[in-house]
């Protein structure tokens, strides 16, 4: 198979659960659309319901297509679905495809799939961007710590999200945490990479210029045994008839109840009494 002349750029936006990937992608995609690029966004999740897909619906237009992968049963099945979607998008000749993976995504899957035929003939990796909550907790589980470090190790730049709600001390502590994580992973050289802050205001054009040219890195590190399996689980509750106050009370109760296990986050949509 011959390599095509105009290969589609493919960007990966990573970040652990709750880091703010979807919010950043909304801003990033809007900028690309305004620049006249024809793009596709692939929501690549392990879950059965993709809430983030709903949050991006207003981007749909002639120059922006939204696709998703949900579930997969096991990593091999998920990888096949991921590749199938990329083949479908590759045949449509977009300028750029943006991948939003699950917060528990294995970075190896992205690089491995893109080296398989025919994807290696259609796509070239543009940028890998790691989104990190500026209010990052000081202590993470070993699994979350590995995900944080492995995503940052491969990123061309890092975005500190929610900077408008974080103190200067929290931002400094988050960057220090990232450096410790990268050093522990054996990637000291990645600890001083470019970090941009993103908050309530849109990023300036010069920041987007930096992001669009940040590229990516192939980092070398040892994958711990727990990273080869699934360390996080999801529970789904569909068609819940509860108002916002009841849900808020229930979530607060669950987060404080040790018998519920370690809940990382709760997210979703509910219908208000006025139909919204």
mmCIF file of C-alpha atoms in Angstrom:
data_model
loop_
_atom_site.group_PDB
_atom_site.id
_atom_site.type_symbol
_atom_site.label_atom_id
_atom_site.label_comp_id
_atom_site.label_asym_id
_atom_site.label_seq_id
_atom_site.Cartn_x
_atom_site.Cartn_y
_atom_site.Cartn_z
ATOM 1 C CA UNK A 1 0.000 0.000 0.000
ATOM 2 C CA UNK A 2 1.345 3.448 -0.905
ATOM 3 C CA UNK A 3 1.625 6.213 1.638
ATOM 4 C CA UNK A 4 -0.860 9.037 0.933
ATOM 5 C CA UNK A 5 0.488 12.513 0.215
ATOM 6 C CA UNK A 6 -1.708 14.399 2.699
ATOM 7 C CA UNK A 7 -1.827 12.363 5.861
ATOM 8 C CA UNK A 8 -4.376 13.168 8.560
ATOM 9 C CA UNK A 9 -2.928 14.635 11.737
ATOM 10 C CA UNK A 10 -4.042 12.799 14.850
ATOM 11 C CA UNK A 11 -3.898 14.351 18.325
ATOM 12 C CA UNK A 12 -4.281 12.544 21.636
ATOM 13 C CA UNK A 13 -5.622 14.504 24.617
ATOM 14 C CA UNK A 14 -4.827 12.565 27.779
ATOM 15 C CA UNK A 15 -5.510 13.097 31.476
ATOM 16 C CA UNK A 16 -6.540 11.013 34.456
ATOM 17 C CA UNK A 17 -10.177 10.829 35.522
ATOM 18 C CA UNK A 18 -11.692 14.248 36.145
ATOM 19 C CA UNK A 19 -8.718 16.239 34.863
ATOM 20 C CA UNK A 20 -10.786 18.390 32.484
ATOM 21 C CA UNK A 21 -9.998 16.765 29.118
ATOM 22 C CA UNK A 22 -13.454 17.338 27.636
ATOM 23 C CA UNK A 23 -13.517 21.023 28.588
ATOM 24 C CA UNK A 24 -10.101 21.551 27.004
ATOM 25 C CA UNK A 25 -11.072 19.587 23.869
ATOM 26 C CA UNK A 26 -14.142 21.795 23.447
ATOM 27 C CA UNK A 27 -11.911 24.883 23.401
ATOM 28 C CA UNK A 28 -9.217 23.223 21.284
ATOM 29 C CA UNK A 29 -11.711 21.944 18.687
ATOM 30 C CA UNK A 30 -13.491 25.301 18.536
ATOM 31 C CA UNK A 31 -10.174 26.987 17.733
ATOM 32 C CA UNK A 32 -9.439 24.500 14.936
ATOM 33 C CA UNK A 33 -12.919 24.928 13.439
ATOM 34 C CA UNK A 34 -12.462 28.712 13.490
ATOM 35 C CA UNK A 35 -9.189 28.198 11.594
ATOM 36 C CA UNK A 36 -11.170 26.427 8.852
ATOM 37 C CA UNK A 37 -9.953 22.914 9.621
ATOM 38 C CA UNK A 38 -12.191 19.927 9.023
ATOM 39 C CA UNK A 39 -11.916 17.775 12.121
ATOM 40 C CA UNK A 40 -13.313 14.685 13.807
ATOM 41 C CA UNK A 41 -13.421 13.983 17.540
ATOM 42 C CA UNK A 42 -13.308 10.363 18.672
ATOM 43 C CA UNK A 43 -14.505 9.735 22.195
ATOM 44 C CA UNK A 44 -12.662 6.570 23.127
ATOM 45 C CA UNK A 45 -13.993 5.172 26.406
ATOM 46 C CA UNK A 46 -14.160 1.834 28.195
ATOM 47 C CA UNK A 47 -17.552 2.604 29.658
ATOM 48 C CA UNK A 48 -20.998 1.694 28.392
ATOM 49 C CA UNK A 49 -22.240 5.295 28.483
ATOM 50 C CA UNK A 50 -20.174 8.204 27.200
ATOM 51 C CA UNK A 51 -21.243 11.318 29.096
ATOM 52 C CA UNK A 52 -18.475 13.412 27.531
ATOM 53 C CA UNK A 53 -19.982 12.850 24.073
ATOM 54 C CA UNK A 54 -23.065 14.795 25.159
ATOM 55 C CA UNK A 55 -20.909 17.692 26.350
ATOM 56 C CA UNK A 56 -19.448 18.114 22.847
ATOM 57 C CA UNK A 57 -22.704 17.976 20.854
ATOM 58 C CA UNK A 58 -22.788 21.720 20.221
ATOM 59 C CA UNK A 59 -19.563 21.400 18.191
ATOM 60 C CA UNK A 60 -21.237 19.281 15.511
ATOM 61 C CA UNK A 61 -21.251 21.089 12.200
ATOM 62 C CA UNK A 62 -20.139 20.642 8.602
ATOM 63 C CA UNK A 63 -16.494 20.831 9.705
ATOM 64 C CA UNK A 64 -16.754 18.781 12.910
ATOM 65 C CA UNK A 65 -17.833 15.159 13.204
ATOM 66 C CA UNK A 66 -18.276 13.331 16.527
ATOM 67 C CA UNK A 67 -17.760 9.587 16.898
ATOM 68 C CA UNK A 68 -17.436 7.311 19.881
ATOM 69 C CA UNK A 69 -16.353 3.911 21.106
ATOM 70 C CA UNK A 70 -18.159 2.539 24.153
ATOM 71 C CA UNK A 71 -17.367 -0.557 26.138
ATOM 72 C CA UNK A 72 -15.355 -3.277 24.501
ATOM 73 C CA UNK A 73 -15.482 -6.072 27.049
ATOM 74 C CA UNK A 74 -11.708 -6.591 27.164
ATOM 75 C CA UNK A 75 -8.607 -4.652 26.034
ATOM 76 C CA UNK A 76 -8.247 -6.634 22.782
ATOM 77 C CA UNK A 77 -11.872 -6.015 21.800
ATOM 78 C CA UNK A 78 -11.519 -2.350 22.689
ATOM 79 C CA UNK A 79 -8.389 -2.073 20.543
ATOM 80 C CA UNK A 80 -10.224 -3.629 17.561
ATOM 81 C CA UNK A 81 -13.091 -1.142 17.902
ATOM 82 C CA UNK A 82 -10.599 1.708 18.203
ATOM 83 C CA UNK A 83 -8.828 0.639 15.016
ATOM 84 C CA UNK A 84 -12.115 0.136 13.132
ATOM 85 C CA UNK A 85 -13.238 3.671 13.978
ATOM 86 C CA UNK A 86 -9.880 5.113 12.899
ATOM 87 C CA UNK A 87 -10.114 3.253 9.572
ATOM 88 C CA UNK A 88 -13.579 4.730 9.008
ATOM 89 C CA UNK A 89 -12.385 8.243 9.828
ATOM 90 C CA UNK A 90 -9.211 7.798 7.789
ATOM 91 C CA UNK A 91 -11.221 7.147 4.637
ATOM 92 C CA UNK A 92 -13.002 10.493 5.092
ATOM 93 C CA UNK A 93 -9.778 12.545 4.826
ATOM 94 C CA UNK A 94 -10.141 14.943 7.747
ATOM 95 C CA UNK A 95 -7.479 17.567 8.382
ATOM 96 C CA UNK A 96 -7.199 16.413 11.973
ATOM 97 C CA UNK A 97 -8.637 13.747 14.257
ATOM 98 C CA UNK A 98 -8.722 14.415 18.000
ATOM 99 C CA UNK A 99 -8.808 11.441 20.348
ATOM 100 C CA UNK A 100 -10.200 11.773 23.855
ATOM 101 C CA UNK A 101 -9.415 8.491 25.600
ATOM 102 C CA UNK A 102 -10.673 7.191 28.894
ATOM 103 C CA UNK A 103 -8.950 8.543 31.987
ATOM 104 C CA UNK A 104 -7.542 5.030 32.453
ATOM 105 C CA UNK A 105 -6.211 4.737 28.919
ATOM 106 C CA UNK A 106 -2.988 2.795 28.277
ATOM 107 C CA UNK A 107 -0.707 5.037 26.205
ATOM 108 C CA UNK A 108 0.785 2.019 24.425
ATOM 109 C CA UNK A 109 -2.542 1.321 22.703
ATOM 110 C CA UNK A 110 -2.440 4.652 20.868
ATOM 111 C CA UNK A 111 1.083 4.234 19.519
ATOM 112 C CA UNK A 112 0.668 0.515 18.745
ATOM 113 C CA UNK A 113 -2.540 0.942 16.729
ATOM 114 C CA UNK A 114 -1.107 3.764 14.617
ATOM 115 C CA UNK A 115 1.805 1.563 13.540
ATOM 116 C CA UNK A 116 -0.585 -1.046 12.077
ATOM 117 C CA UNK A 117 -1.744 -1.128 8.451
ATOM 118 C CA UNK A 118 -3.504 0.732 6.947
ATOM 119 C CA UNK A 119 -3.426 3.374 9.679
ATOM 120 C CA UNK A 120 0.314 3.910 9.346
ATOM 121 C CA UNK A 121 -0.334 5.010 5.751
ATOM 122 C CA UNK A 122 -3.144 7.438 6.591
ATOM 123 C CA UNK A 123 -2.251 9.080 9.891
ATOM 124 C CA UNK A 124 0.684 10.963 11.331
ATOM 125 C CA UNK A 125 0.796 11.779 15.025
ATOM 126 C CA UNK A 126 0.442 15.500 15.546
ATOM 127 C CA UNK A 127 0.368 16.290 19.257
ATOM 128 C CA UNK A 128 -0.003 14.451 22.530
ATOM 129 C CA UNK A 129 -1.342 16.816 25.177
ATOM 130 C CA UNK A 130 -1.692 15.919 28.861
ATOM 131 C CA UNK A 131 -4.375 17.751 30.857
ATOM 132 C CA UNK A 132 -3.767 17.916 34.614
ATOM 133 C CA UNK A 133 -6.057 19.429 37.258
ATOM 134 C CA UNK A 134 -4.183 22.391 38.793
ATOM 135 C CA UNK A 135 -5.631 21.298 42.153
ATOM 136 C CA UNK A 136 -4.143 17.797 41.890
ATOM 137 C CA UNK A 137 -4.292 15.796 45.116
ATOM 138 C CA UNK A 138 -1.005 15.353 46.934
ATOM 139 C CA UNK A 139 -1.546 11.622 47.361
ATOM 140 C CA UNK A 140 -2.789 9.364 44.560
ATOM 141 C CA UNK A 141 -3.134 5.598 44.404
ATOM 142 C CA UNK A 142 -0.187 3.781 42.771
ATOM 143 C CA UNK A 143 -2.410 3.123 39.729
ATOM 144 C CA UNK A 144 -3.406 6.785 39.325
ATOM 145 C CA UNK A 145 0.187 7.893 39.942
ATOM 146 C CA UNK A 146 1.391 5.654 37.103
ATOM 147 C CA UNK A 147 -1.309 6.923 34.733
ATOM 148 C CA UNK A 148 -0.427 10.531 35.532
ATOM 149 C CA UNK A 149 3.288 9.973 34.916
ATOM 150 C CA UNK A 150 2.935 7.824 31.773
ATOM 151 C CA UNK A 151 0.614 10.359 30.142
ATOM 152 C CA UNK A 152 2.890 13.298 30.976
ATOM 153 C CA UNK A 153 5.967 11.369 29.829
ATOM 154 C CA UNK A 154 4.629 11.062 26.279
ATOM 155 C CA UNK A 155 3.127 14.542 26.044
ATOM 156 C CA UNK A 156 4.566 17.376 23.990
ATOM 157 C CA UNK A 157 3.040 19.834 26.447
ATOM 158 C CA UNK A 158 0.901 19.813 29.560
ATOM 159 C CA UNK A 159 -2.187 21.899 30.263
ATOM 160 C CA UNK A 160 -2.970 22.812 33.865
ATOM 161 C CA UNK A 161 -6.765 22.929 33.875
ATOM 162 C CA UNK A 162 -9.061 24.826 36.265
ATOM 163 C CA UNK A 163 -6.325 27.357 37.012
ATOM 164 C CA UNK A 164 -8.993 29.957 37.747
ATOM 165 C CA UNK A 165 -10.162 27.910 40.761
ATOM 166 C CA UNK A 166 -6.676 26.983 42.008
ATOM 167 C CA UNK A 167 -4.370 29.000 44.250
ATOM 168 C CA UNK A 168 -0.814 29.791 43.217
ATOM 169 C CA UNK A 169 0.390 27.336 45.862
ATOM 170 C CA UNK A 170 -1.819 24.569 44.425
ATOM 171 C CA UNK A 171 -0.436 25.202 40.947
ATOM 172 C CA UNK A 172 3.154 25.055 42.208
ATOM 173 C CA UNK A 173 2.415 21.877 44.162
ATOM 174 C CA UNK A 174 0.838 20.252 41.098
ATOM 175 C CA UNK A 175 3.892 20.959 38.928
ATOM 176 C CA UNK A 176 6.160 19.654 41.702
ATOM 177 C CA UNK A 177 3.979 16.525 41.912
ATOM 178 C CA UNK A 178 4.297 15.990 38.164
ATOM 179 C CA UNK A 179 8.080 16.260 38.362
ATOM 180 C CA UNK A 180 8.200 13.721 41.216
ATOM 181 C CA UNK A 181 5.972 11.330 39.276
ATOM 182 C CA UNK A 182 8.068 11.582 36.118
ATOM 183 C CA UNK A 183 11.288 11.109 38.057
ATOM 184 C CA UNK A 184 9.845 8.041 39.806
ATOM 185 C CA UNK A 185 8.930 6.647 36.381
ATOM 186 C CA UNK A 186 12.488 7.202 35.196
ATOM 187 C CA UNK A 187 11.709 10.156 32.895
ATOM 188 C CA UNK A 188 13.683 12.968 34.514
ATOM 189 C CA UNK A 189 14.237 14.681 31.173
ATOM 190 C CA UNK A 190 10.480 15.182 30.757
ATOM 191 C CA UNK A 191 9.999 16.997 34.063
ATOM 192 C CA UNK A 192 10.748 20.455 32.603
ATOM 193 C CA UNK A 193 8.450 20.309 29.580
ATOM 194 C CA UNK A 194 6.162 23.179 28.620
ATOM 195 C CA UNK A 195 3.209 23.760 30.977
ATOM 196 C CA UNK A 196 0.324 26.059 30.061
ATOM 197 C CA UNK A 197 -2.491 27.251 32.336
ATOM 198 C CA UNK A 198 -6.137 27.047 31.281
ATOM 199 C CA UNK A 199 -9.059 28.469 33.227
ATOM 200 C CA UNK A 200 -12.353 30.241 32.658
ATOM 201 C CA UNK A 201 -10.980 32.550 29.949
ATOM 202 C CA UNK A 202 -10.153 31.215 26.453
ATOM 203 C CA UNK A 203 -6.501 30.462 25.811
ATOM 204 C CA UNK A 204 -4.741 33.192 23.812
ATOM 205 C CA UNK A 205 -3.759 32.528 20.197
ATOM 206 C CA UNK A 206 -0.060 32.300 21.086
ATOM 207 C CA UNK A 207 -0.824 29.430 23.474
ATOM 208 C CA UNK A 208 -2.723 27.589 20.758
ATOM 209 C CA UNK A 209 0.245 28.115 18.438
ATOM 210 C CA UNK A 210 2.443 26.448 21.078
ATOM 211 C CA UNK A 211 -0.001 23.593 21.557
ATOM 212 C CA UNK A 212 -0.401 22.934 17.828
ATOM 213 C CA UNK A 213 3.356 22.574 17.415
ATOM 214 C CA UNK A 214 4.164 20.753 20.674
ATOM 215 C CA UNK A 215 4.456 17.271 19.135
ATOM 216 C CA UNK A 216 4.956 14.233 21.353
ATOM 217 C CA UNK A 217 7.618 12.017 22.904
ATOM 218 C CA UNK A 218 8.238 8.290 22.900
ATOM 219 C CA UNK A 219 9.227 7.735 26.512
ATOM 220 C CA UNK A 220 10.893 4.593 27.804
ATOM 221 C CA UNK A 221 9.754 3.279 31.180
ATOM 222 C CA UNK A 222 8.802 0.046 32.864
ATOM 223 C CA UNK A 223 5.113 -0.699 33.122
ATOM 224 C CA UNK A 224 4.135 -2.011 36.580
ATOM 225 C CA UNK A 225 2.156 -5.235 36.821
ATOM 226 C CA UNK A 226 -1.045 -3.523 37.948
ATOM 227 C CA UNK A 227 -1.010 -1.340 34.810
ATOM 228 C CA UNK A 228 -1.333 -4.438 32.617
ATOM 229 C CA UNK A 229 -4.791 -5.148 33.970
ATOM 230 C CA UNK A 230 -7.828 -3.064 34.846
ATOM 231 C CA UNK A 231 -7.433 -1.227 38.156
ATOM 232 C CA UNK A 232 -10.578 0.887 37.980
ATOM 233 C CA UNK A 233 -14.222 -0.141 37.707
ATOM 234 C CA UNK A 234 -17.323 1.767 36.655
ATOM 235 C CA UNK A 235 -20.917 1.496 37.811
ATOM 236 C CA UNK A 236 -23.796 2.771 35.671
ATOM 237 C CA UNK A 237 -27.225 3.924 36.766
ATOM 238 C CA UNK A 238 -29.660 4.644 33.938
ATOM 239 C CA UNK A 239 -32.993 6.469 33.851
ATOM 240 C CA UNK A 240 -32.732 7.765 37.422
ATOM 241 C CA UNK A 241 -35.732 9.810 38.573
ATOM 242 C CA UNK A 242 -34.075 12.004 41.207
ATOM 243 C CA UNK A 243 -33.839 15.768 41.451
ATOM 244 C CA UNK A 244 -30.542 17.609 41.752
ATOM 245 C CA UNK A 245 -30.775 18.099 45.525
ATOM 246 C CA UNK A 246 -31.383 14.384 46.114
ATOM 247 C CA UNK A 247 -28.457 13.423 43.897
ATOM 248 C CA UNK A 248 -26.143 15.931 45.601
ATOM 249 C CA UNK A 249 -27.071 14.543 49.021
ATOM 250 C CA UNK A 250 -26.597 10.941 47.849
ATOM 251 C CA UNK A 251 -23.186 11.662 46.307
ATOM 252 C CA UNK A 252 -21.930 13.408 49.461
ATOM 253 C CA UNK A 253 -23.112 10.464 51.546
ATOM 254 C CA UNK A 254 -21.385 7.899 49.288
ATOM 255 C CA UNK A 255 -18.102 9.804 49.240
ATOM 256 C CA UNK A 256 -17.991 9.763 53.051
ATOM 257 C CA UNK A 257 -19.081 6.129 53.439
ATOM 258 C CA UNK A 258 -16.118 3.671 53.499
ATOM 259 C CA UNK A 259 -18.464 0.772 52.768
ATOM 260 C CA UNK A 260 -19.014 2.244 49.275
ATOM 261 C CA UNK A 261 -15.333 1.753 48.454
ATOM 262 C CA UNK A 262 -13.020 4.420 47.067
ATOM 263 C CA UNK A 263 -15.146 6.531 44.718
ATOM 264 C CA UNK A 264 -13.008 8.597 42.374
ATOM 265 C CA UNK A 265 -15.779 10.656 40.796
ATOM 266 C CA UNK A 266 -19.476 10.771 39.929
ATOM 267 C CA UNK A 267 -20.655 12.281 36.657
ATOM 268 C CA UNK A 268 -23.718 12.272 34.465
ATOM 269 C CA UNK A 269 -26.889 14.089 33.412
ATOM 270 C CA UNK A 270 -30.297 14.340 35.060
ATOM 271 C CA UNK A 271 -33.484 15.986 33.851
ATOM 272 C CA UNK A 272 -34.795 18.898 35.867
ATOM 273 C CA UNK A 273 -38.471 19.332 36.653
ATOM 274 C CA UNK A 274 -38.722 22.043 33.951
ATOM 275 C CA UNK A 275 -37.530 19.584 31.306
ATOM 276 C CA UNK A 276 -33.968 20.915 30.929
#
